[in-house]
mmCIF file of C-alpha atoms in Angstrom:
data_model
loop_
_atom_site.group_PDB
_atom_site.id
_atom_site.type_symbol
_atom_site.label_atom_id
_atom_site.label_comp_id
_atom_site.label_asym_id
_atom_site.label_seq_id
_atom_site.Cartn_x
_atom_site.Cartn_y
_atom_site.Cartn_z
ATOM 1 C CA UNK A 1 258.370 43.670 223.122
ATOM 2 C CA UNK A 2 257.394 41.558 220.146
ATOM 3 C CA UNK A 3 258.387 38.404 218.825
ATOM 4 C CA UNK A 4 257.510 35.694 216.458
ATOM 5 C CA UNK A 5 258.849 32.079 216.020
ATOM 6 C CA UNK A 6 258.498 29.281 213.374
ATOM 7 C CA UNK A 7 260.886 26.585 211.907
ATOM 8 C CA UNK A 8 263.205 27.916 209.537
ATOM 9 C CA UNK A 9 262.900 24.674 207.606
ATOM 10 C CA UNK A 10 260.813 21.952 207.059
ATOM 11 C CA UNK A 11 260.752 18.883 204.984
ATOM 12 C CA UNK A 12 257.615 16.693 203.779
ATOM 13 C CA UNK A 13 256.464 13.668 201.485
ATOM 14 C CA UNK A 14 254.232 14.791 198.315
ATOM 15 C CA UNK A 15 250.565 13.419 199.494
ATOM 16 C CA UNK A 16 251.090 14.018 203.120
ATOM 17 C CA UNK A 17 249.773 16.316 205.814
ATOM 18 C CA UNK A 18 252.233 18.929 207.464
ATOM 19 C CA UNK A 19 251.513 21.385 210.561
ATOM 20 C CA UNK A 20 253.845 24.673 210.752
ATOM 21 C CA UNK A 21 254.053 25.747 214.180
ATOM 22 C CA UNK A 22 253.888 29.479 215.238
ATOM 23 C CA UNK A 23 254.393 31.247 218.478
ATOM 24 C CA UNK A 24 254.761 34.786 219.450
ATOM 25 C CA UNK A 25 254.887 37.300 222.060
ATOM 26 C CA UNK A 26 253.041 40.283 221.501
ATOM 27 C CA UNK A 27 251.390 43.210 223.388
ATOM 28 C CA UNK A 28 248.100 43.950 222.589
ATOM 29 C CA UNK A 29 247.423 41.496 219.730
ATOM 30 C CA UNK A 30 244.643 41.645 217.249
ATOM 31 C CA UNK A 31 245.238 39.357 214.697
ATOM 32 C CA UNK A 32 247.098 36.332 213.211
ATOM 33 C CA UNK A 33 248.246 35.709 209.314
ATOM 34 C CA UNK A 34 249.804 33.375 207.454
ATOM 35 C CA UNK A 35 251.283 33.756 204.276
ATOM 36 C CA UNK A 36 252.772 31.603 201.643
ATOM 37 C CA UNK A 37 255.747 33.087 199.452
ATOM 38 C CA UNK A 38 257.220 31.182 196.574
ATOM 39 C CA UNK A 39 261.126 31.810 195.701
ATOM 40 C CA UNK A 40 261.737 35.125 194.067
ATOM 41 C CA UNK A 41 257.872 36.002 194.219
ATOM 42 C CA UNK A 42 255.827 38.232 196.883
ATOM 43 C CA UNK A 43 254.101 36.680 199.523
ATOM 44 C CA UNK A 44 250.452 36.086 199.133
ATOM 45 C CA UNK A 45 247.514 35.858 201.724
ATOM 46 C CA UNK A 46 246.471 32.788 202.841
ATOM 47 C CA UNK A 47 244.744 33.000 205.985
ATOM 48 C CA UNK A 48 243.443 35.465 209.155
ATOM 49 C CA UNK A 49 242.883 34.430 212.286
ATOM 50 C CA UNK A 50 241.599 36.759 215.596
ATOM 51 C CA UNK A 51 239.560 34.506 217.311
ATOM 52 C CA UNK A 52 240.521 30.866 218.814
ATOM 53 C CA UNK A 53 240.054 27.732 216.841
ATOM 54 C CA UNK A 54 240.300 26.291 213.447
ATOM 55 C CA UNK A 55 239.749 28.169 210.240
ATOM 56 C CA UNK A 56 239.834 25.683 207.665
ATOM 57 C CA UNK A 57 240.029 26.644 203.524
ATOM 58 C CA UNK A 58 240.230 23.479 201.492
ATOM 59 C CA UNK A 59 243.421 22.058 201.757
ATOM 60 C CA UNK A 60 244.990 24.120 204.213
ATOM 61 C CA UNK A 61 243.608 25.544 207.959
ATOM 62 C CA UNK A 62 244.883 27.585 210.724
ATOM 63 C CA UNK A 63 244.212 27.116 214.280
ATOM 64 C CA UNK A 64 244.906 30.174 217.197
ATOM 65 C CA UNK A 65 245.038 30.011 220.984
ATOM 66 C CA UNK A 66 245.738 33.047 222.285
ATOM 67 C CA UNK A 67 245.870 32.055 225.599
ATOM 68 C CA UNK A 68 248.811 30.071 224.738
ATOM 69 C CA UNK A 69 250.436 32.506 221.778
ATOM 70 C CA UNK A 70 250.118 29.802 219.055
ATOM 71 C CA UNK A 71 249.133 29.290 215.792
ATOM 72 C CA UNK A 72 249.620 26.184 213.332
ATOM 73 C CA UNK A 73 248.954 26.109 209.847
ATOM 74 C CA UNK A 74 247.688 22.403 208.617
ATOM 75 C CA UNK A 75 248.380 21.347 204.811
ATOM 76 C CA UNK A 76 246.740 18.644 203.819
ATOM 77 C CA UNK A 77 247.322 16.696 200.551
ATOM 78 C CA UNK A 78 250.420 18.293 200.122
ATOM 79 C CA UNK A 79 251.757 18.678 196.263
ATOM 80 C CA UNK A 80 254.814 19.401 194.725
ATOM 81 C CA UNK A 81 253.440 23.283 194.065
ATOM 82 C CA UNK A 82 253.181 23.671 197.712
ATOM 83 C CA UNK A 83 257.176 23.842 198.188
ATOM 84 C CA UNK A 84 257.491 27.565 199.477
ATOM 85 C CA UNK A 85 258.063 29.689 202.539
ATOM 86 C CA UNK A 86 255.093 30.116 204.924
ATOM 87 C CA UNK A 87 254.696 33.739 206.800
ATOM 88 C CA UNK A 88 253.361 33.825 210.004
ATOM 89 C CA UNK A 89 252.314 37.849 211.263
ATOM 90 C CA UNK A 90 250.617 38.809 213.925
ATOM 91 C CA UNK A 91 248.560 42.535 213.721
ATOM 92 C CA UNK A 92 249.316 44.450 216.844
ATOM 93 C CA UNK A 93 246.563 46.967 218.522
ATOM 94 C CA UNK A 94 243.755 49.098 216.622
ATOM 95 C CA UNK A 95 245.715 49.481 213.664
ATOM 96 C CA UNK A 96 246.735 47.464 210.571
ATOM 97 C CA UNK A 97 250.745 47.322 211.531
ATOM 98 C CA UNK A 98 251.772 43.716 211.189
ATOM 99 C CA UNK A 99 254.738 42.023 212.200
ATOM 100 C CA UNK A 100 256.284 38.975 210.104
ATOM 101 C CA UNK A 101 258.488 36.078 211.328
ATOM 102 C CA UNK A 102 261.094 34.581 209.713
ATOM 103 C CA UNK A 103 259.235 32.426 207.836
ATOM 104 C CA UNK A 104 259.414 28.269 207.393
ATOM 105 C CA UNK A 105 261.052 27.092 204.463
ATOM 106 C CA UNK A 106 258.550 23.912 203.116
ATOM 107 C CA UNK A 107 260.147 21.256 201.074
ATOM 108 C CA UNK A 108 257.982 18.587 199.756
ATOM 109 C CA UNK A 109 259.473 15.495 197.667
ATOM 110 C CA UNK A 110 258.030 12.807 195.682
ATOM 111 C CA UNK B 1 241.919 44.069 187.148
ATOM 112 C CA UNK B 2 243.129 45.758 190.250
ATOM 113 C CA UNK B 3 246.992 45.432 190.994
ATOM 114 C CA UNK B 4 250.080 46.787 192.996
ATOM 115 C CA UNK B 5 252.928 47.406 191.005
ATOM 116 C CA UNK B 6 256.327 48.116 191.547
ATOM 117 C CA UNK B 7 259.396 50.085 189.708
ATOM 118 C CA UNK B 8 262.121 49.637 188.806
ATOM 119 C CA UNK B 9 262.205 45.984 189.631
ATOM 120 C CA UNK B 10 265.681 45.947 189.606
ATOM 121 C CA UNK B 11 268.394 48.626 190.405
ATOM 122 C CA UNK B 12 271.974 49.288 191.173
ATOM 123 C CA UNK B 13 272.995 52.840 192.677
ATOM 124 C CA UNK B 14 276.422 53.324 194.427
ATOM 125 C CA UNK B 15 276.766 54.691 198.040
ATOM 126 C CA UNK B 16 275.470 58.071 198.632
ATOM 127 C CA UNK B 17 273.074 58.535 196.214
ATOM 128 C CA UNK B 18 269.348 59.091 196.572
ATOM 129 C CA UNK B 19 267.370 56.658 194.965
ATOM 130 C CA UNK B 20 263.172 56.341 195.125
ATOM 131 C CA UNK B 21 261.367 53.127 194.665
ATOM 132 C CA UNK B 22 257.449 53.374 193.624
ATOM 133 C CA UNK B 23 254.576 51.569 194.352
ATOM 134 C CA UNK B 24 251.706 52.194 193.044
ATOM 135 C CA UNK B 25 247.969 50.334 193.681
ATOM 136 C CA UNK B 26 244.605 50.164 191.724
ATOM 137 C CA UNK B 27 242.588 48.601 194.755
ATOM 138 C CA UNK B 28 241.826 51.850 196.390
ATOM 139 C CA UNK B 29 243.160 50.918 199.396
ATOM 140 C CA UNK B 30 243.542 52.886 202.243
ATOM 141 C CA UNK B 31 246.379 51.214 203.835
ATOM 142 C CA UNK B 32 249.969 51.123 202.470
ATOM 143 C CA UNK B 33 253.215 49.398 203.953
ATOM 144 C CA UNK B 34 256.842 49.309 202.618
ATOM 145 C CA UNK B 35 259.506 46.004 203.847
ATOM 146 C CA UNK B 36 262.414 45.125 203.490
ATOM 147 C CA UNK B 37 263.083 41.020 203.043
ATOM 148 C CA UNK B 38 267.025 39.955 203.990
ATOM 149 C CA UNK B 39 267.698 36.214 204.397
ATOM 150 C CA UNK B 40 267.427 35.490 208.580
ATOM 151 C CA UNK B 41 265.331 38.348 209.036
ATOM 152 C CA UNK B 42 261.747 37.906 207.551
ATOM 153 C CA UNK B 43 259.947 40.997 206.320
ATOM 154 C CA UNK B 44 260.631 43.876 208.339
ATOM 155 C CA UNK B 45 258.486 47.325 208.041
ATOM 156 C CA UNK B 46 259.971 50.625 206.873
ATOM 157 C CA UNK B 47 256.953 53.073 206.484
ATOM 158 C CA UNK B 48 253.183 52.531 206.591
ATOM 159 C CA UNK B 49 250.188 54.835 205.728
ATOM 160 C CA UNK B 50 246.758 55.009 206.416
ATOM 161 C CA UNK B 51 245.446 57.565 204.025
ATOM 162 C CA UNK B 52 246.697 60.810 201.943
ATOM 163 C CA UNK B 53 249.056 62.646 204.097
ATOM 164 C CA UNK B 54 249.341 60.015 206.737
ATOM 165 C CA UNK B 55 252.642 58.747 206.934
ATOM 166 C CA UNK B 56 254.339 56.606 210.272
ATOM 167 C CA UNK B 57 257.593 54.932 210.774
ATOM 168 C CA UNK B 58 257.995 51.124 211.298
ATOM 169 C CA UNK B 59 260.825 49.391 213.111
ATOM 170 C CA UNK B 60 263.502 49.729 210.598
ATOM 171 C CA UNK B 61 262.778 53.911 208.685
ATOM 172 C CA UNK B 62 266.373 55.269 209.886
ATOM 173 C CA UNK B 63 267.556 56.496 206.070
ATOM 174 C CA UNK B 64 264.183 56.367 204.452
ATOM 175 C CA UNK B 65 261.368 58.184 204.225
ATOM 176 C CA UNK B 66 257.672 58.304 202.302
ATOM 177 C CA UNK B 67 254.991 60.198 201.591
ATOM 178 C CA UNK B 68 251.657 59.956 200.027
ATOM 179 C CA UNK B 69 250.371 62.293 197.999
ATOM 180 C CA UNK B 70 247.044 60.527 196.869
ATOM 181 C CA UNK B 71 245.096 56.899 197.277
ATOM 182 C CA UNK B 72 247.322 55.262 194.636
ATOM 183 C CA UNK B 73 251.329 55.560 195.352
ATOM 184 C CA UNK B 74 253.371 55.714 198.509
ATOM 185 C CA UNK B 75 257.148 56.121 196.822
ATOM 186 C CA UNK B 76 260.002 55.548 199.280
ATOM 187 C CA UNK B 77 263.168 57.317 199.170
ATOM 188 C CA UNK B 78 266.681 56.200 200.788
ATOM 189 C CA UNK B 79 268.145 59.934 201.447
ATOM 190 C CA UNK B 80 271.706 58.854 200.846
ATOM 191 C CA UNK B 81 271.988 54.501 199.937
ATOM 192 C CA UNK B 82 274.157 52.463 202.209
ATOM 193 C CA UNK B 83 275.587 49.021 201.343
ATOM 194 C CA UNK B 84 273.189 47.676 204.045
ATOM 195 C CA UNK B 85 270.036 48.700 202.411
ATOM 196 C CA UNK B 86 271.053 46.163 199.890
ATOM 197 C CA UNK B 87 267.755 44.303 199.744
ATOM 198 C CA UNK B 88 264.253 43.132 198.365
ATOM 199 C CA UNK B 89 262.066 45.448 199.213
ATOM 200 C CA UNK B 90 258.388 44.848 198.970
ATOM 201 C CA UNK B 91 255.075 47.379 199.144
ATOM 202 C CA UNK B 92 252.222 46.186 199.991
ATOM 203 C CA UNK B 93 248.700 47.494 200.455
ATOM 204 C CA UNK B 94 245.069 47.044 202.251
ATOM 205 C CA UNK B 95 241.936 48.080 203.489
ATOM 206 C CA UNK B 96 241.208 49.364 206.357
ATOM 207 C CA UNK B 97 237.769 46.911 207.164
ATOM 208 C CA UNK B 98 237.063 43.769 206.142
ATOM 209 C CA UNK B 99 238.549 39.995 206.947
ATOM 210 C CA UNK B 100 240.850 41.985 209.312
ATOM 211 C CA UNK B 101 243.628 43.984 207.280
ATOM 212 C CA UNK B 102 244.867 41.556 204.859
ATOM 213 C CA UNK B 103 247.670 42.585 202.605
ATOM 214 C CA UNK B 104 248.397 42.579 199.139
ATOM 215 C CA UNK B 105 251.915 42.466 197.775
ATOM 216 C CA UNK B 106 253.854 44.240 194.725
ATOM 217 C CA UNK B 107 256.375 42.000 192.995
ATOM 218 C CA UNK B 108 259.466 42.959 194.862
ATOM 219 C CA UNK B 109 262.197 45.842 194.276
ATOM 220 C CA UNK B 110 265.465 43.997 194.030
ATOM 221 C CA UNK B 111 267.844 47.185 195.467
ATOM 222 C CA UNK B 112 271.916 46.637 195.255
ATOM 223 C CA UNK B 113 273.866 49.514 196.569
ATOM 224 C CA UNK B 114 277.491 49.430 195.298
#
């Protein structure tokens, strides 16, 4: 079987840094994403991860151990624009089918 | 610029009634993916497609089905609408190399059935 957990919500100060937790369960994995979706939009790409460690892309980076089935994703800085709902998928075997979790709601205040 | 677009963004149908949803892409993308979004649940996949005449199920097809024609448009179809396809649905698209099968989303098909 398959499965993917993250927060559902999650609640930060404008300037901060804030780490979004991911785990999952999967059978032969081959990937890790993480995508940010704004309220009432599509979700967009923000990062791919398939080997362990940190991939870092200016204000935000994702880290993998596979060993363990985790995955954070670090925003740094954090601004008001950054309020949104963070998708974390995992790609399973040799093709391109991805999973989703539920998503983490992010709400940064002033 | 290249884009994935979606139509109509918004529709109502009433129970029973077939109703297709298109997606269309100017990336020339080999991959193709249809979801559904419902509040609790996350994206969940319908239909994907690697290439012209490739079609496979996801975890969720039962009452809808696809089919792709050329590069640019996977359309999906719900045979006969049910009041729980109510939903967002969402096509997305990607290649098949690269950063490792990132995908890029339409703006969302806001379905009510009635």
């Amino acid at each position: 079987g398959q499965n993917i957990d993250q927060p559902t919500e999650m609640t930060a100060t404008e300037g901060a840094i804030v780490q979004i937790n991911c785990t999952y369960q999967t059978s032969g994995f081959n990937g890790l994403f993480w995508y940010q979706q704004h309220a009432g939009e599509a979700p967009t790409f923000l990062s791919y991860n398939v080997l362990d460690g940190l991939e870092e892309k200016g204000r935000f980076s994702s880290f993998l151990s596979r060993s363990k089935g985790y995955s954070y994703l670090l925003l740094k800085e954090l601004q008001m624009k950054d309020s949104a709902s963070y998708l974390c998928a995992v790609r399973r075997g040799g093709g391109f089918k991805t999973i989703f979790g539920a998503g983490t709601r992010l709400f940064v205040k002033a | 610029d290249a884009e994935i677009t979606q139509s109509p963004r918004h529709k109502i149908t009433e129970t029973g009634r077939q109703v297709t949803l298109a997606c269309h892409q100017t990336w020339n993308h080999n991959n193709m993916f249809w979801y559904r979004q419902d509040l609790g649940h996350g994206l969940r996949l319908i239909h994907y497609s690697y290439g012209v005449q490739d079609t496979n199920k996801g975890e969720v097809s039962d009452g809808y089905s696809v089919s792709r024609s050329n590069t640019e448009d996977l359309p999906l179809t719900l045979e006969s609408a049910a009041s729980s396809q109510t939903s967002v649905y969402f096509c997305a698209s990607g290649f098949d190399r690269g950063l490792g099968g990132e995908q890029y989303f339409g703006p969302g098909t806001r379905l009510t059935v009635t």
